[in-house]
Amino acid sequence: MTAWRLFPEGTVPEWTTTAWYQERDRAPHIDEPAHQGRLTLAADMVRWAVEHHPVQSVVDLGCGDGGLLWSLRDLAERWQLRMWGYDLQPSNIGPAVSERGVDVRYGDVVTGDVEWADLAVCTEMIEHLVDPAAFVRRVAEQSRVVVASSPFTERPGSAYKFHTWAFDIQGYKDLLEQAGYEVVRHETTSMFQIALGVKP
């Protein structure tokens, strides 16, 4: 797997802890031009997965203020899907519910007790984790379909300061495959890669 650890082995970066997220500002990514392309592509992959696989529920893990869920509300209505998300940032959860009208809950998706779904979305969160491989295996134990995205252009010395791992295209594919997913779509937009994995 072509992946790079961006923090000293044996340490736990502050930004990977629950406490660090408690005072962070809201992250309205769907309203930010830099993120719209990757969110549009992620939404397209969710739509494709629902149309081609037996998916009745979708959970967005680390969903921010619920922008992706909000963009998929027509899909939920048409296919009678249950959709919800989890985030660690209280500043995201209130607006997700009150402004976007989506079901977003406070929860630690890495180690906490959360409700799982047929399809799990993990956009722009895997690269923030101490052990991404273990997390993807955890997801694979519960969800037979995954849509995940992370940057593919970052390397040690040229990565966002709060990222703990960097992956190239092959490294991201390997990350999903080591958990038992078959990568059936893998595309890029701007600096982001978005992959759709299905359990055989």
Short mmCIF file of C-alpha atoms in Angstrom, two decimals:
data_model
loop_
_atom_site.label_atom_id
_atom_site.label_comp_id
_atom_site.label_asym_id
_atom_site.label_seq_id
_atom_site.Cartn_x
_atom_site.Cartn_y
_atom_site.Cartn_z
CA MET A 1 0.00 0.00 0.00
CA THR A 2 1.41 3.37 -0.99
CA ALA A 3 0.53 5.37 2.09
CA TRP A 4 2.51 7.78 4.22
CA ARG A 5 2.26 8.26 7.98
CA LEU A 6 2.34 12.00 8.66
CA PHE A 7 2.92 11.82 12.43
CA PRO A 8 5.52 10.09 14.62
CA GLU A 9 4.78 6.42 15.18
CA GLY A 10 3.63 5.68 18.73
CA THR A 11 2.07 9.11 19.24
CA VAL A 12 -1.56 10.23 19.15
CA PRO A 13 -1.96 13.62 17.47
CA GLU A 14 -4.22 16.02 19.36
CA TRP A 15 -6.46 16.48 16.30
CA THR A 16 -7.40 12.79 16.35
CA THR A 17 -9.02 13.06 19.78
CA THR A 18 -12.68 13.68 20.60
CA ALA A 19 -11.80 16.66 22.81
CA TRP A 20 -10.15 18.53 19.94
CA TYR A 21 -13.41 18.73 17.98
CA GLN A 22 -15.56 20.15 20.75
CA GLU A 23 -14.77 23.84 20.10
CA ARG A 24 -14.19 23.71 16.34
CA ASP A 25 -16.16 25.97 14.00
CA ARG A 26 -18.86 24.59 11.73
CA ALA A 27 -17.62 22.95 8.51
CA PRO A 28 -20.19 23.72 5.76
CA HIS A 29 -18.23 21.91 3.02
CA ILE A 30 -21.11 21.64 0.56
CA ASP A 31 -21.20 25.45 0.45
CA GLU A 32 -17.45 25.75 -0.23
CA PRO A 33 -16.31 25.65 -3.89
CA ALA A 34 -13.16 23.66 -3.04
CA HIS A 35 -15.28 20.75 -1.80
CA GLN A 36 -18.26 20.83 -4.19
CA GLY A 37 -16.67 18.68 -6.89
CA ARG A 38 -15.76 15.83 -4.58
CA LEU A 39 -19.13 15.96 -2.80
CA THR A 40 -20.96 15.88 -6.14
CA LEU A 41 -18.92 12.85 -7.21
CA ALA A 42 -19.46 11.13 -3.85
CA ALA A 43 -23.22 11.73 -4.15
CA ASP A 44 -23.13 10.27 -7.67
CA MET A 45 -21.43 7.14 -6.36
CA VAL A 46 -24.01 6.76 -3.59
CA ARG A 47 -26.78 7.07 -6.20
CA TRP A 48 -25.08 4.49 -8.42
CA ALA A 49 -24.64 2.08 -5.52
CA VAL A 50 -28.30 2.37 -4.50
CA GLU A 51 -29.39 1.63 -8.07
CA HIS A 52 -27.05 -1.37 -8.50
CA HIS A 53 -26.90 -2.99 -5.05
CA PRO A 54 -29.45 -3.92 -2.37
CA VAL A 55 -29.06 -0.80 -0.22
CA GLN A 56 -31.85 0.22 2.15
CA SER A 57 -29.88 2.46 4.50
CA VAL A 58 -27.01 4.96 4.30
CA VAL A 59 -24.86 6.32 7.13
CA ASP A 60 -22.44 9.22 6.63
CA LEU A 61 -19.53 8.79 9.05
CA GLY A 62 -17.95 12.11 9.95
CA CYS A 63 -20.63 13.95 8.01
CA GLY A 64 -19.84 17.54 9.00
CA ASP A 65 -23.00 19.64 8.92
CA GLY A 66 -24.89 17.09 6.82
CA GLY A 67 -24.36 18.62 3.39
CA LEU A 68 -24.01 15.31 1.55
CA LEU A 69 -27.08 13.86 3.26
CA TRP A 70 -28.99 17.01 2.36
CA SER A 71 -27.97 16.65 -1.31
CA LEU A 72 -29.27 13.05 -1.32
CA ARG A 73 -32.71 13.67 0.19
CA ASP A 74 -34.45 13.08 -3.17
CA LEU A 75 -32.72 9.69 -3.40
CA ALA A 76 -33.91 8.78 0.09
CA GLU A 77 -37.47 9.68 -0.82
CA ARG A 78 -37.49 7.85 -4.16
CA TRP A 79 -35.95 4.63 -2.82
CA GLN A 80 -37.46 4.82 0.69
CA LEU A 81 -33.98 4.84 2.21
CA ARG A 82 -33.12 5.51 5.82
CA MET A 83 -30.24 8.00 5.97
CA TRP A 84 -28.39 9.49 8.93
CA GLY A 85 -24.93 10.68 9.86
CA TYR A 86 -22.51 11.08 12.75
CA ASP A 87 -20.09 13.84 13.63
CA LEU A 88 -17.90 14.75 16.61
CA GLN A 89 -18.28 18.50 16.20
CA PRO A 90 -21.23 19.98 18.09
CA SER A 91 -21.04 23.08 15.85
CA ASN A 92 -21.99 20.87 12.88
CA ILE A 93 -24.85 18.95 14.42
CA GLY A 94 -27.22 21.80 15.27
CA PRO A 95 -27.18 23.35 11.77
CA ALA A 96 -27.48 19.92 10.14
CA VAL A 97 -30.75 19.35 11.95
CA SER A 98 -32.18 22.88 12.05
CA GLU A 99 -31.03 24.26 8.68
CA ARG A 100 -30.56 21.21 6.45
CA GLY A 101 -33.29 19.08 8.02
CA VAL A 102 -31.20 15.90 8.09
CA ASP A 103 -30.64 13.32 10.82
CA VAL A 104 -27.16 13.97 12.21
CA ARG A 105 -26.14 12.57 15.58
CA TYR A 106 -23.20 13.09 17.88
CA GLY A 107 -21.00 10.01 17.88
CA ASP A 108 -17.49 8.58 17.70
CA VAL A 109 -17.50 6.35 14.62
CA VAL A 110 -13.99 5.02 15.28
CA THR A 111 -14.58 3.39 18.67
CA GLY A 112 -18.12 4.32 19.71
CA ASP A 113 -21.42 2.49 19.61
CA VAL A 114 -23.13 3.79 16.46
CA GLU A 115 -25.95 2.60 14.21
CA TRP A 116 -24.58 1.07 11.01
CA ALA A 117 -26.13 0.92 7.54
CA ASP A 118 -25.90 -1.07 4.31
CA LEU A 119 -23.82 1.73 2.78
CA ALA A 120 -21.27 3.78 4.71
CA VAL A 121 -19.92 7.12 3.48
CA CYS A 122 -16.49 8.24 4.71
CA THR A 123 -15.60 11.45 2.90
CA GLU A 124 -12.55 13.43 3.97
CA MET A 125 -12.21 11.73 7.35
CA ILE A 126 -10.07 8.62 6.89
CA GLU A 127 -6.93 10.73 6.44
CA HIS A 128 -7.51 12.24 9.91
CA LEU A 129 -7.31 8.90 11.75
CA VAL A 130 -4.46 7.25 13.63
CA ASP A 131 -5.21 3.81 12.13
CA PRO A 132 -7.14 4.11 8.85
CA ALA A 133 -6.73 0.42 7.98
CA ALA A 134 -8.35 -0.71 11.23
CA PHE A 135 -11.16 1.79 10.75
CA VAL A 136 -11.96 0.58 7.23
CA ARG A 137 -12.00 -3.00 8.51
CA ARG A 138 -14.47 -1.89 11.21
CA VAL A 139 -16.68 -0.34 8.54
CA ALA A 140 -16.45 -3.48 6.39
CA GLU A 141 -17.69 -5.63 9.27
CA GLN A 142 -20.94 -3.64 9.24
CA SER A 143 -21.50 -2.12 5.79
CA ARG A 144 -21.31 -4.08 2.54
CA VAL A 145 -20.87 -0.92 0.44
CA VAL A 146 -18.57 2.03 1.13
CA VAL A 147 -18.02 5.39 -0.56
CA ALA A 148 -14.80 7.01 0.64
CA SER A 149 -12.75 10.03 -0.34
CA SER A 150 -9.40 11.53 0.62
CA PRO A 151 -6.79 13.67 -1.12
CA PHE A 152 -4.49 11.81 -3.52
CA THR A 153 -1.88 14.55 -4.08
CA GLU A 154 -0.56 14.92 -0.52
CA ARG A 155 2.85 13.64 0.55
CA PRO A 156 5.02 14.09 3.66
CA GLY A 157 5.97 17.74 3.84
CA SER A 158 3.10 18.87 1.60
CA ALA A 159 -0.02 17.74 3.45
CA TYR A 160 -2.70 19.59 5.38
CA LYS A 161 -1.46 20.05 8.95
CA PHE A 162 -4.35 18.10 10.50
CA HIS A 163 -4.01 15.03 8.28
CA THR A 164 -2.36 11.96 9.76
CA TRP A 165 -2.05 9.87 6.59
CA ALA A 166 -1.59 10.49 2.87
CA PHE A 167 -2.56 8.03 0.12
CA ASP A 168 -1.86 7.89 -3.58
CA ILE A 169 -4.37 6.23 -5.93
CA GLN A 170 -3.02 2.70 -5.46
CA GLY A 171 -2.66 3.20 -1.72
CA TYR A 172 -6.31 4.14 -1.35
CA LYS A 173 -7.43 1.16 -3.42
CA ASP A 174 -5.25 -1.08 -1.26
CA LEU A 175 -6.75 0.46 1.89
CA LEU A 176 -10.26 -0.59 0.86
CA GLU A 177 -9.19 -3.97 -0.48
CA GLN A 178 -7.37 -4.97 2.73
CA ALA A 179 -10.76 -4.69 4.44
CA GLY A 180 -12.42 -7.00 1.92
CA TYR A 181 -13.97 -4.45 -0.43
CA GLU A 182 -13.76 -4.77 -4.21
CA VAL A 183 -13.21 -1.29 -5.65
CA VAL A 184 -15.72 -0.96 -8.50
CA ARG A 185 -15.31 2.78 -9.11
CA HIS A 186 -12.33 5.01 -8.32
CA GLU A 187 -12.24 8.54 -9.72
CA THR A 188 -10.55 11.86 -9.08
CA THR A 189 -11.61 15.46 -9.09
CA SER A 190 -9.24 18.31 -8.28
CA MET A 191 -7.01 17.03 -5.43
CA PHE A 192 -9.51 14.41 -4.24
CA GLN A 193 -10.03 10.72 -4.99
CA ILE A 194 -13.40 9.07 -4.45
CA ALA A 195 -13.76 5.30 -4.34
CA LEU A 196 -16.74 2.96 -4.23
CA GLY A 197 -16.12 -0.41 -2.63
CA VAL A 198 -18.47 -3.40 -2.49
CA LYS A 199 -18.14 -6.58 -0.43
CA PRO A 200 -18.26 -9.56 -2.86
#
